[in-house]
Coordinates of C-alpha atoms in Angstrom, one line a residue:
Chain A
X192 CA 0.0 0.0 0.0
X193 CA 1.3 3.5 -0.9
X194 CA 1.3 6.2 1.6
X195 CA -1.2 8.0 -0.5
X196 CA -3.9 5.2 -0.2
X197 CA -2.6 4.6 3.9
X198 CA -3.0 8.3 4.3
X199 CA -6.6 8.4 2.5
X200 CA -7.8 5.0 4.8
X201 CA -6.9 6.1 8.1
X202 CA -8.7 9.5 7.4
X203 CA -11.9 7.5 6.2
X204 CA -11.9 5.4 9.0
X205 CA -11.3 8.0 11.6
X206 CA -13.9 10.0 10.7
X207 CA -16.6 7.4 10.4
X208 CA -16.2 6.4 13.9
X209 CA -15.8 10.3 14.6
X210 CA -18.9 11.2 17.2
X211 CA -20.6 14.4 16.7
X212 CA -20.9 16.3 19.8
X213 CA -21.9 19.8 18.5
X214 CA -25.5 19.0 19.7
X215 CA -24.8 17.8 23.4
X216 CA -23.8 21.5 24.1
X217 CA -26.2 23.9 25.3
X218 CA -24.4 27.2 24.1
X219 CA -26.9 29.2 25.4
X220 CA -27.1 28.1 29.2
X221 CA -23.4 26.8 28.9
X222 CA -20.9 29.4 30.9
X223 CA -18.8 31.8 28.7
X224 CA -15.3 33.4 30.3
X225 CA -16.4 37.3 29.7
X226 CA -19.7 37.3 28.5
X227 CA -22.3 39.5 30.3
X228 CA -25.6 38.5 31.4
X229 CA -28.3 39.1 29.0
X230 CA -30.9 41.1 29.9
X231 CA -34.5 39.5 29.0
X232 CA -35.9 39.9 25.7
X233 CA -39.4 40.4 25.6
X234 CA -41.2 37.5 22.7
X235 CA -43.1 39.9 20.5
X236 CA -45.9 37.8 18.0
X237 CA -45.0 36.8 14.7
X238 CA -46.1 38.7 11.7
X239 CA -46.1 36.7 8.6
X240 CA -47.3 39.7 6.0
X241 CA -44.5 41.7 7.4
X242 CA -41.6 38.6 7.4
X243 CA -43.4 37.9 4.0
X244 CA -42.8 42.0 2.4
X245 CA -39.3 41.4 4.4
X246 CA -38.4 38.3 2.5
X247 CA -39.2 39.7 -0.9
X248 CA -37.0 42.9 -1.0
X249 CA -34.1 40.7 0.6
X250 CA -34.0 38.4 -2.0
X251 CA -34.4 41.9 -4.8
X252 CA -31.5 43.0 -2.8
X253 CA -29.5 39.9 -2.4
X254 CA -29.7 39.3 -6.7
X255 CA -29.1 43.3 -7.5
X256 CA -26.1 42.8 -5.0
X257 CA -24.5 39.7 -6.4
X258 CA -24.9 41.0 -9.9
X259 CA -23.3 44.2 -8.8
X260 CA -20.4 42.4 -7.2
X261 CA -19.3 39.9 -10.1
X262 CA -19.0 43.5 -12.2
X263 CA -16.8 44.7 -9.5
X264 CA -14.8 41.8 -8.7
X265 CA -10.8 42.7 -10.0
X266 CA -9.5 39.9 -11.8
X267 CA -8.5 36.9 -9.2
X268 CA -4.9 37.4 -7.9
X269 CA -1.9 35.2 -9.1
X270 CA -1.4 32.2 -6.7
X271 CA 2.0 32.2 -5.0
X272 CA 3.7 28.7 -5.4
X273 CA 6.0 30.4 -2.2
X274 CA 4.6 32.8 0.2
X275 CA 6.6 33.7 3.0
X276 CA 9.7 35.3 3.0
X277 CA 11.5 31.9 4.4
X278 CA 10.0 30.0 1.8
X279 CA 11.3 32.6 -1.0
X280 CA 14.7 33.0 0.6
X281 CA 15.1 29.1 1.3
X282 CA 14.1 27.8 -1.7
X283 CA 16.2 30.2 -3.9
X284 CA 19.2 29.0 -1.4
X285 CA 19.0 25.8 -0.7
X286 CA 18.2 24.8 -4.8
X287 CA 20.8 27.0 -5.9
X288 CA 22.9 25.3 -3.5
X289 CA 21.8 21.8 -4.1
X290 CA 22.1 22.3 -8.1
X291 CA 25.9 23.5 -7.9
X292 CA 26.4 20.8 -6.0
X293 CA 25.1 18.1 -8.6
X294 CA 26.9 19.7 -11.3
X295 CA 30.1 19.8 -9.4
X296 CA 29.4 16.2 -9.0
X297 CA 28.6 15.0 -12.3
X298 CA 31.8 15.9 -13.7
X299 CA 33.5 14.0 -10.8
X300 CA 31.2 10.9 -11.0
X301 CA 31.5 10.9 -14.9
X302 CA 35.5 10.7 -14.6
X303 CA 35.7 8.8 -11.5
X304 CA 32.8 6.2 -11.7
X305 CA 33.0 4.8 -15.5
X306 CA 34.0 1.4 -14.9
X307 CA 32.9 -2.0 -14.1
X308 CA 30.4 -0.5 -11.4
X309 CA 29.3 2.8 -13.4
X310 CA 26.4 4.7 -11.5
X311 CA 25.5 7.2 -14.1
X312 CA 23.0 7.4 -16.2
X313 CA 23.3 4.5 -18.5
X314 CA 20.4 3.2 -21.2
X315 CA 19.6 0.2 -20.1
X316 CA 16.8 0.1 -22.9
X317 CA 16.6 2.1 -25.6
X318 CA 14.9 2.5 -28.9
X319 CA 15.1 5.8 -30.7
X320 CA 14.4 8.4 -28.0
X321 CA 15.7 11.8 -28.9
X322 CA 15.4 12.7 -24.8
X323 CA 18.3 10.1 -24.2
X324 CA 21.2 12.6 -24.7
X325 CA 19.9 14.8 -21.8
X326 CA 19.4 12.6 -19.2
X327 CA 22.4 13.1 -17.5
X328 CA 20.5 16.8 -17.3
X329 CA 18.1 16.2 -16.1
X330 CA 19.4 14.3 -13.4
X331 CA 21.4 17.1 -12.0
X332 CA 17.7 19.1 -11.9
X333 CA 15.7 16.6 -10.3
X334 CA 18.8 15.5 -7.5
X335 CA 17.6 19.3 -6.5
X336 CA 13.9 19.1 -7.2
X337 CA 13.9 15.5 -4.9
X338 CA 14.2 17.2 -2.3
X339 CA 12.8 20.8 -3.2
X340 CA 9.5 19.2 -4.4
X341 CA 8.7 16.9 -1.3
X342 CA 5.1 16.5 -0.6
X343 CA 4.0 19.8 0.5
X344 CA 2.9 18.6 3.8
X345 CA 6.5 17.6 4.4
X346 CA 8.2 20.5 3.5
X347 CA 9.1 23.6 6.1
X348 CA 10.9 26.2 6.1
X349 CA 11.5 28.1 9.2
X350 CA 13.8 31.3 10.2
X351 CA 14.6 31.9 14.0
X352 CA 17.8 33.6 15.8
X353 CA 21.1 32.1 15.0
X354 CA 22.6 29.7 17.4
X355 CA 26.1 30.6 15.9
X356 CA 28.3 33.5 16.6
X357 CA 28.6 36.1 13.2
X358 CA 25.1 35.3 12.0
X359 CA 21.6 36.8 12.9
X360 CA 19.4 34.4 11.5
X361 CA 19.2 30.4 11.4
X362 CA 17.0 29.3 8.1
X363 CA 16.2 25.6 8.4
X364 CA 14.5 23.7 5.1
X365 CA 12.9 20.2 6.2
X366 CA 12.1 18.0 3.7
X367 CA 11.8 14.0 3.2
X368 CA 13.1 12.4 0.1
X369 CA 11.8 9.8 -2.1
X370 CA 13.0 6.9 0.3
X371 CA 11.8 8.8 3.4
X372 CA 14.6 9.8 4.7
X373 CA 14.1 13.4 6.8
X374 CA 16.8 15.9 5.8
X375 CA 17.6 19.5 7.1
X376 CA 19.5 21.8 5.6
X377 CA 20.4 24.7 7.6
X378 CA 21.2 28.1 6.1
X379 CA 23.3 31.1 8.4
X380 CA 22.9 34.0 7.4
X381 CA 22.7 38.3 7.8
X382 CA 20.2 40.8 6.7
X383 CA 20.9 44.6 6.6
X384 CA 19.9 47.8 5.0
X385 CA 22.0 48.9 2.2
X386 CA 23.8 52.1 3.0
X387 CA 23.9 53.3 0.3
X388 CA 20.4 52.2 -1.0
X389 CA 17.6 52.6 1.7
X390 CA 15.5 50.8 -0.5
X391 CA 17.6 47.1 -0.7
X392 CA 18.5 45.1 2.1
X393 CA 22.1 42.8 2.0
X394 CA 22.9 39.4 2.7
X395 CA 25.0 37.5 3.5
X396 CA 25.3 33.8 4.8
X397 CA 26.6 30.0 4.3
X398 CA 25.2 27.0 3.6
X399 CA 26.9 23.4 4.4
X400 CA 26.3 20.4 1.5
X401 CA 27.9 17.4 1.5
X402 CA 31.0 18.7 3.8
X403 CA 31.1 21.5 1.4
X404 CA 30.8 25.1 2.5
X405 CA 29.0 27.2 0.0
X406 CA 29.1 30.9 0.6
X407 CA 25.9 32.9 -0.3
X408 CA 25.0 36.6 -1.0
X409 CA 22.3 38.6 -2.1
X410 CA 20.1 41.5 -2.4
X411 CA 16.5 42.0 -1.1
X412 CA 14.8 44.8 -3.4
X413 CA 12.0 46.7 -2.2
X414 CA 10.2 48.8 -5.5
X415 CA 6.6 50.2 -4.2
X416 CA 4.8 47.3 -3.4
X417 CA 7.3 45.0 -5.7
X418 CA 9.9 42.8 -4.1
X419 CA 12.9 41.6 -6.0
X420 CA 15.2 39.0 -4.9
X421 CA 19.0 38.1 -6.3
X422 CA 21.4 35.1 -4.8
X423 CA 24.3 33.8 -5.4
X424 CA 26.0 30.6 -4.1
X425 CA 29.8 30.3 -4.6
X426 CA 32.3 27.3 -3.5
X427 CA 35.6 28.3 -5.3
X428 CA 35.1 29.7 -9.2
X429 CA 32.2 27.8 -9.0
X430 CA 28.7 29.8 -8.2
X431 CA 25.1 30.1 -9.6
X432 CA 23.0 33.3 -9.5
X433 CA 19.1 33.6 -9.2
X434 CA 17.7 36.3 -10.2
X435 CA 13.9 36.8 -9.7
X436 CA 11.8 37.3 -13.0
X437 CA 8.3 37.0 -11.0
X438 CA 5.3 39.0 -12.7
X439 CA 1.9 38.3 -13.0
X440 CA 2.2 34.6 -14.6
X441 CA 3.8 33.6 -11.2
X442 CA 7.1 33.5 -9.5
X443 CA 9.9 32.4 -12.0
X444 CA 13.5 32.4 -11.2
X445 CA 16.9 32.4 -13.6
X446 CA 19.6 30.2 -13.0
X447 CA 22.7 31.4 -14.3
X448 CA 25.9 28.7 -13.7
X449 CA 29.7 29.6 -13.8
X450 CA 31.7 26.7 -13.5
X451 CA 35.5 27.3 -13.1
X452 CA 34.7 31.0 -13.5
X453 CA 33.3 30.6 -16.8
X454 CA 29.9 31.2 -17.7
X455 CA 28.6 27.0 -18.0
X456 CA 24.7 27.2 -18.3
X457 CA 21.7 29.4 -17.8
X458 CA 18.1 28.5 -16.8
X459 CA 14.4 29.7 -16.4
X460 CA 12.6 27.7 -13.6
X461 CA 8.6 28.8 -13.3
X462 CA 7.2 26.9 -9.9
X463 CA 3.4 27.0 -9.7
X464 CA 1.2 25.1 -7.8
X465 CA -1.2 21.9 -8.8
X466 CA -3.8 20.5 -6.0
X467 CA -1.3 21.9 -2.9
X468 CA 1.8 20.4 -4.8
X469 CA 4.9 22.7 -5.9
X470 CA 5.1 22.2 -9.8
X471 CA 8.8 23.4 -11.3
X472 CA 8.9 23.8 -14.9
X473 CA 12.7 24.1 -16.3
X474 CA 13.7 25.9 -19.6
X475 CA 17.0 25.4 -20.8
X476 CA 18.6 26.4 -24.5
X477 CA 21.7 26.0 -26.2
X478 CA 22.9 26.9 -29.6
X479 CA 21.6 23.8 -31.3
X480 CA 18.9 22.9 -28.6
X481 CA 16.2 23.5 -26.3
X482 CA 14.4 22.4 -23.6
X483 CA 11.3 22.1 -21.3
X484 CA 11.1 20.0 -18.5
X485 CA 7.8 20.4 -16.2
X486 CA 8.3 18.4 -12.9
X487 CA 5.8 16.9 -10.7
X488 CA 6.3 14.2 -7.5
X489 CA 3.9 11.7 -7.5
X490 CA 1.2 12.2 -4.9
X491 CA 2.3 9.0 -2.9
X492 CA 5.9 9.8 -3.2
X493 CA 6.7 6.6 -4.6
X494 CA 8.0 8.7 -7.7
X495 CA 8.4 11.6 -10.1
X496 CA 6.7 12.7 -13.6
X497 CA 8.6 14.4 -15.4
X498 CA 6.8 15.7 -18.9
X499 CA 9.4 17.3 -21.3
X500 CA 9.3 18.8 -25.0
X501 CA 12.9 18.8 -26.2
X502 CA 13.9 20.3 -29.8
X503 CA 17.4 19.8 -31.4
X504 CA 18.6 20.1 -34.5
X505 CA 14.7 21.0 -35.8
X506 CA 13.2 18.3 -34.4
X507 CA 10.7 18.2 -31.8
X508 CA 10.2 15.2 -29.1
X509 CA 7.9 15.5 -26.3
X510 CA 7.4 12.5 -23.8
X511 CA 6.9 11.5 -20.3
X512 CA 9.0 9.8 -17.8
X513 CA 7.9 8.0 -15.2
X514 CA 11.1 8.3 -12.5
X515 CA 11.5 5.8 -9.0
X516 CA 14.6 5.3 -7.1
X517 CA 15.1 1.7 -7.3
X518 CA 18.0 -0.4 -5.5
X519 CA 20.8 -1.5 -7.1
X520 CA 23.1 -4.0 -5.8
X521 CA 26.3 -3.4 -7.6
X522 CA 26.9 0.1 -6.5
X523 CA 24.9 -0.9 -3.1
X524 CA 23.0 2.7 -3.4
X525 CA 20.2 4.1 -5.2
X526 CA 19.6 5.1 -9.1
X527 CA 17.0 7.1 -10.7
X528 CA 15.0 4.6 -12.9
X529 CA 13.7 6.5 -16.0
X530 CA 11.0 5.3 -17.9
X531 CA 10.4 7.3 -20.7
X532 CA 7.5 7.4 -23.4
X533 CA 8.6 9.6 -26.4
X534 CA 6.6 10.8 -29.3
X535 CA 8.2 12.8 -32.4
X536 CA 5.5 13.9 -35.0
X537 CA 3.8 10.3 -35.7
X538 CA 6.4 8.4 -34.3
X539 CA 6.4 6.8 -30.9
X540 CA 9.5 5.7 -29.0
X541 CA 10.5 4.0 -25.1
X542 CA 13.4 3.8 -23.7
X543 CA 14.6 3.5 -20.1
X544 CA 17.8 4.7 -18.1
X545 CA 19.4 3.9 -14.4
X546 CA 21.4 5.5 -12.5
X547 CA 22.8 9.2 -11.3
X548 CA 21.0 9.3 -8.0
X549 CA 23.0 10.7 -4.8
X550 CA 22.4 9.9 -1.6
X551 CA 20.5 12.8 -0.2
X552 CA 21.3 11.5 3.5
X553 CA 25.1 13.3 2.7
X554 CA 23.6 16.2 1.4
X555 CA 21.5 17.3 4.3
X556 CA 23.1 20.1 6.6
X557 CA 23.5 21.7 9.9
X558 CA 26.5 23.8 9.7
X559 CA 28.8 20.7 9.0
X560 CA 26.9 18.5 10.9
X561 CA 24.8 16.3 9.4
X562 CA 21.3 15.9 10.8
X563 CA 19.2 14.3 8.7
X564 CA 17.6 10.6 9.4
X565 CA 17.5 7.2 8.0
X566 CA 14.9 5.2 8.0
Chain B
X149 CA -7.6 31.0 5.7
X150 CA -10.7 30.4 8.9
X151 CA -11.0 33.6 10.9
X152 CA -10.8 32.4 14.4
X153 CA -10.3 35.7 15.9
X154 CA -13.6 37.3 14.0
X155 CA -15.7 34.2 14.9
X156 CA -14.9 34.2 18.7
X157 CA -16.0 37.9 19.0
X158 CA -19.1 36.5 17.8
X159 CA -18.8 33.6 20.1
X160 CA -18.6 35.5 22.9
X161 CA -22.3 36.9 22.4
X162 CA -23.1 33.5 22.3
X163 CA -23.8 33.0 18.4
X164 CA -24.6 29.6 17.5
X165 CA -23.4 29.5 14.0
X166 CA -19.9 31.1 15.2
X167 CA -20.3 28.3 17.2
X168 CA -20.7 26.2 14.5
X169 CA -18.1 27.2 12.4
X170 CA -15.3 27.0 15.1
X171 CA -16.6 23.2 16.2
X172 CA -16.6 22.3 12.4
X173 CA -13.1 23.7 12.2
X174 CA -11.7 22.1 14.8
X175 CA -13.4 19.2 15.6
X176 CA -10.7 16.7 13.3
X177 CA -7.8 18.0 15.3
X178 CA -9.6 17.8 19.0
X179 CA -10.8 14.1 18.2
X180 CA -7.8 13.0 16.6
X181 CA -5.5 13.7 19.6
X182 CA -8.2 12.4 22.0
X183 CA -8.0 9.2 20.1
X184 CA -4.4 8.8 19.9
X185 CA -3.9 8.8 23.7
X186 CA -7.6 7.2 25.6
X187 CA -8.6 4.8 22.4
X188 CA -12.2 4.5 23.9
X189 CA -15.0 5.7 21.9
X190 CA -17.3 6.4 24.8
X191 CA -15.0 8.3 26.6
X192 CA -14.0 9.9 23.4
X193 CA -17.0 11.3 23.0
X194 CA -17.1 12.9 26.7
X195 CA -13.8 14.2 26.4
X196 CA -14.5 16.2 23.3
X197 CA -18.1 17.7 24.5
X198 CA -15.7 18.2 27.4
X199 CA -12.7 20.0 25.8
X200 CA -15.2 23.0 24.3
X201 CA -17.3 23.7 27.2
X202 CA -13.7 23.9 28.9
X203 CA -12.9 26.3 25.4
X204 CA -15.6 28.2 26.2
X205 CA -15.3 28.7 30.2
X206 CA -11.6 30.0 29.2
X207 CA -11.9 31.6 26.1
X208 CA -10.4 34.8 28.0
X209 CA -6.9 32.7 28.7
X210 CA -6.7 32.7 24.8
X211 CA -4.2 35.9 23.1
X212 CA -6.1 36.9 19.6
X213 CA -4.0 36.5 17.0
X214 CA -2.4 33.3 18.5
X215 CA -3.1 29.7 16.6
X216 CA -6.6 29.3 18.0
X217 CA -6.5 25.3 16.8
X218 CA -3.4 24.5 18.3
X219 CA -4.5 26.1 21.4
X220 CA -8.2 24.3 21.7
X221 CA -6.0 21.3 20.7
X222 CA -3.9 21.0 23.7
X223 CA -6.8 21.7 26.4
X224 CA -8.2 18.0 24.3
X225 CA -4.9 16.8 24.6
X226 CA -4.7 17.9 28.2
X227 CA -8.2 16.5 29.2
X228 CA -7.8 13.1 27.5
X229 CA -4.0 13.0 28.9
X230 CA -5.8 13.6 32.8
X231 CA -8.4 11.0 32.2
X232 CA -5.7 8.5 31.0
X233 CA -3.6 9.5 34.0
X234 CA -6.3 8.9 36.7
X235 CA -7.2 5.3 34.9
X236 CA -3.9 4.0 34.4
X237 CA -1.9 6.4 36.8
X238 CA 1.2 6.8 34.2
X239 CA 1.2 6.6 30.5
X240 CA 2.4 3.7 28.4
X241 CA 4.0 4.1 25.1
X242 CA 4.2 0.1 24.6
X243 CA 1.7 -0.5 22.0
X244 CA 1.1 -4.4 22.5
X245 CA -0.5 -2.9 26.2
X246 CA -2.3 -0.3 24.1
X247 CA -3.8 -2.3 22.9
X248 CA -6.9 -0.3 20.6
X249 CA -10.0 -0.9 22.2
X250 CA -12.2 1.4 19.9
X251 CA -15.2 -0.2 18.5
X252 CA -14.0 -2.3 15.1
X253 CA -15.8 -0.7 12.2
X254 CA -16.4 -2.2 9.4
X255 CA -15.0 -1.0 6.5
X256 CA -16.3 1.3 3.8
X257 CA -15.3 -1.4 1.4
X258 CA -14.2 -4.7 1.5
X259 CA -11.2 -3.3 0.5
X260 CA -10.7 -1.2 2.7
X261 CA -8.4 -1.3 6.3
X262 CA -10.2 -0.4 9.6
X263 CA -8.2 2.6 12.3
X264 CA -7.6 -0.6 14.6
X265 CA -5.3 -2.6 11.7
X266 CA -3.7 0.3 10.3
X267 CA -2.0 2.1 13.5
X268 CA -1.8 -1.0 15.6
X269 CA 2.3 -0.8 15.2
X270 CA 1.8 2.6 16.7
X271 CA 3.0 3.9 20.2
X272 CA 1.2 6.9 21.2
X273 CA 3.6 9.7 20.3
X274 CA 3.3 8.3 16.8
X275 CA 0.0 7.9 16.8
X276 CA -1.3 11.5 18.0
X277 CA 1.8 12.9 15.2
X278 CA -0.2 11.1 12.3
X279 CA -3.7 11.1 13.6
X280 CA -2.9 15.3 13.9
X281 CA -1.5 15.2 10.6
X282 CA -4.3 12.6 8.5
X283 CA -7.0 13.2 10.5
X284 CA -7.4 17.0 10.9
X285 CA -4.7 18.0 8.2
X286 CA -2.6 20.1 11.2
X287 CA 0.6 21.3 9.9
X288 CA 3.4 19.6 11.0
X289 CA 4.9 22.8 12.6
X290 CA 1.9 23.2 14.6
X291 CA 2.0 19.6 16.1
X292 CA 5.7 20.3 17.0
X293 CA 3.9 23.2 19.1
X294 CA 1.5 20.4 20.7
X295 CA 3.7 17.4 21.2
X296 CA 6.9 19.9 22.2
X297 CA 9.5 18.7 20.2
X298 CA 11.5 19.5 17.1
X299 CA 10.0 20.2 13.9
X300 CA 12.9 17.7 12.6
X301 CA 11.9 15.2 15.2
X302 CA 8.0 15.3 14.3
X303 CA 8.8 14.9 10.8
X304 CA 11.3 12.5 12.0
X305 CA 8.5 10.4 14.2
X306 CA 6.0 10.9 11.2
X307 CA 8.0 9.0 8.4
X308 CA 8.9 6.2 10.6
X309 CA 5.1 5.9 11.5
X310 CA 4.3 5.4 8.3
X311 CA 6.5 3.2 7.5
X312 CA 5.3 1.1 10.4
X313 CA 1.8 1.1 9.4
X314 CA 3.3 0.2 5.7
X315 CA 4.9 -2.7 6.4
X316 CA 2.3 -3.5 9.4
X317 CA -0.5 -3.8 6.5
X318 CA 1.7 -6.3 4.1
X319 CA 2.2 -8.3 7.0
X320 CA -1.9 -8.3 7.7
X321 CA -2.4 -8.8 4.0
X322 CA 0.2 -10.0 1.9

């Protein structure tokens, strides 16, 4: 049984054995903290013509007034897939973070890893999917959106005082990966008005992944009643900037990567929100190629779907992939399996590919300390 | 988001659908942490009626602006933690002598898992974190208010419930 159907059972059964006891209180005679006597109303007789004339112009009034608002009514405001100022802050953080990481560790796993026990992404299957050359891509995205895409009732983000000495503030992102594991990552960081600018606040902070210490900075934008964000996180001459593009389509980020101090890849990432679940869609374009990747974790967490339209070369593929993390014996760890369903113009391809999953459990922070749980 | 604050103004005049409203708000969240620590349906049933005419008697201990749920929550908790106290004098975590005694209720389908089979595995810790959670949909940063302990640790507490229950059920049915 998946956790969605446990979840779903044990709220069905609860609540039919639930008893309602709304009706064995007396409101009325019951005692209130701070509520007055009431003096005694005196019962007046009921007049029907009059409740009947009454009736009448409030239901005139109740139509004209509905009517009225509808014309009124401003068009419905944009849904924020984040809200609050930690979840804008921490997610801009920790997946910057968490994305430099995997592609800091692609390159080592590519060189290091090939081999008799290889743990990238190999085809295991394959049969004429144009998608196969970029799943070593998308691999370094959804390391980051495993854990940045958790069920949303498992995800938190929280800001309190520092504990540690040169900080202000503590930001701590809780999550669960697709095995269940609990993982923390814990951001340090400062806040203060620009002097120079009374209208942006600085920051500045660090973030531990993986035993690495990432440094981060960034500016806080106030414009009228528009607030702009802009981070980067930098290990060495490696770093990634956000920069927010939000308007009234939603909240949309770019990605901008330097790796070894040279400009290495740039991405648009759109997060929206689908029946309480965060939704990232990923645009990425080269010279001969482009890219867009929408992704979605199953509701049980047992998984991800990733639904993609890639173009190269002038022609178009868009697919599916079903995505679990799936045991694997040789390397003792666990791999992404990708399923993928393809379909360019009329033709219809599958193909399917293991491997390229880290282990989240190492990635989770406190300051160098690593806090997160197996299960 | 429900308007505690605007309904308990109207509470306090004694208004019978503000009344309403709060009870249907809250009621999940009060019977789900009843449930998880005195497993009786009887005195389930007292201890809720209980917990709001207690709500009401001391709506005037509550701050506006504070989480109104959590706070109506813990006076349940509270009362169903005192009953369980004066019948068993301390309170055991050990499941096997927790054994759940609420009535068995047959299931909606055939299916279909009753509460009994499904959070049997559970101490009660566990089971007030995922009753809270399942039940009444509280957030998980609000049950770390009401069960005092890390938001890490509830999460923590949550996960390995669930995979209790999980691997609970494929004993019970293969």
């Amino acid at each position: 049984m998946n956790r969605s159907d446990l979840k779903k059972f044990i709220k069905r059964a609860a609540l039919a054995q639930m008893p309602d006891v709304f009706d064995r209180i007396d409101l009325q005679n019951a005692y209130v903290a701070g509520v007055p006597e009431q003096p005694t109303r005196r019962v007046r007789p009921f007049n029907y013509a009059f409740a009947l004339k009454a009736m009448l112009v409030l239901i005139l009034a109740t139509v004209t007034g509905v009517f009225v608002y509808d014309q009124l009514q401003p068009e419905p405001p944009v849904v924020l897939a984040l809200e609050t100022e930690a979840e804008i802050y921490g997610f801009q953080m920790v997946s910057a973070t968490s994305l430099l990481s995997q592609i800091t560790a692609t390159d080592l796993a590519l060189t290091v890893k090939f081999g008799d026990h290889d743990t990238t992404t190999a085809p295991i299957q394959e049969s004429e999917t144009l998608i196969t050359d970029q799943i070593e891509k998308i691999t370094d995205y959804l390391n980051t959106m495993e854990v940045m895409l958790a069920e949303d009732d498992e995800t938190v983000y929280e800001v309190t005082p520092s504990d540690v000495d040169g900080y202000q503030w503590k930001l701590t992102f809780t999550t669960v990966d697709l095995l269940g594991n609990v993982l923390t990552y814990t951001i340090y960081y400062n806040e203060v008005l620009d002097p120079e600018d009374a209208s942006r606040r600085l920051i500045d902070g660090v973030m531990t992944m993986s035993g690495d210490e990432y440094s981060l900075s960034g500016t806080v934008t106030t414009e009228g009643d528009t607030v702009r964000t802009r981070f980067i996180a930098a290990r060495g001459d490696d770093s990634i900037e956000i920069t927010d593009l939000t308007d009234a389509d939603g909240q949309k980020y770019q990605y901008d990567v330097t790796k070894d101090g040279q400009p290495y890849e740039s991405l648009h990432m759109q997060l929206s929100r689908e029946d309480g679940a965060l939704v990232a869609t990923i645009d990425h374009a080269t010279a001969t190629s482009s890219a867009e990747y929408r992704f979605r974790r199953l509701a049980d967490g047992s998984g991800f779907e990733i639904t993609y339209r890639y173009e190269k070369n002038g022609e178009t593929e868009t697919g599916r992939m079903g995505v679990t993390v799936e045991y694997d014996e040789v390397s003792e760890g666990y791999n992404y399996q990708y399923d993928v369903e393809a379909q360019t113009g009329s033709h219809q391809g599958h193909s399917s590919h293991s491997g390229g999953r880290t282990s989240k459990t190492n990635g989770s922070s406190d300051h160098g300390m690593n806090t997160s749980f197996t299960l | 988001m429900f308007d505690f604050d605007g309904r308990l103004d109207a509470l306090r005049r004694k208004d019978e659908e503000a009344f309403r409203e709060i009870y249907d708000q809250t009621k999940h969240g009060v019977y789900a942490v009843i449930v998880a620590i005195v497993r009786d349906r009887g005195i389930a049933e007292d201890l809720m009626q209980d917990t709001y005419m207690k709500m009401l008697a001391r709506l005037d201990a509550y701050e506006p602006g504070r989480n109104f749920n959590a706070w109506l929550v813990q006076i349940a908790k509270n009362l169903a933690l005192d009953h369980y106290r004066k019948e068993h004098k301390t309170v055991s975590v050990d499941p096997q002598e927790n054994a759940y005694v609420f009535d068995r209720v047959e299931p909606v389908e055939s299916s279909e898992y009753d509460l009994e089979t499904l959070i049997a595995p559970l101490d009660t810790e566990e089971r007030e974190i995922v009753l809270l959670h399942v039940v009444s949909d509280t957030k998980f940063k609000d049950i770390a208010t009401i069960v005092d302990k890390p938001l890490g640790t509830v999460l923590w507490l949550y996960n390995r419930a669930i995979k209790k229950m999980r691997t609970h059920v494929g004993k019970e049915r293969p």
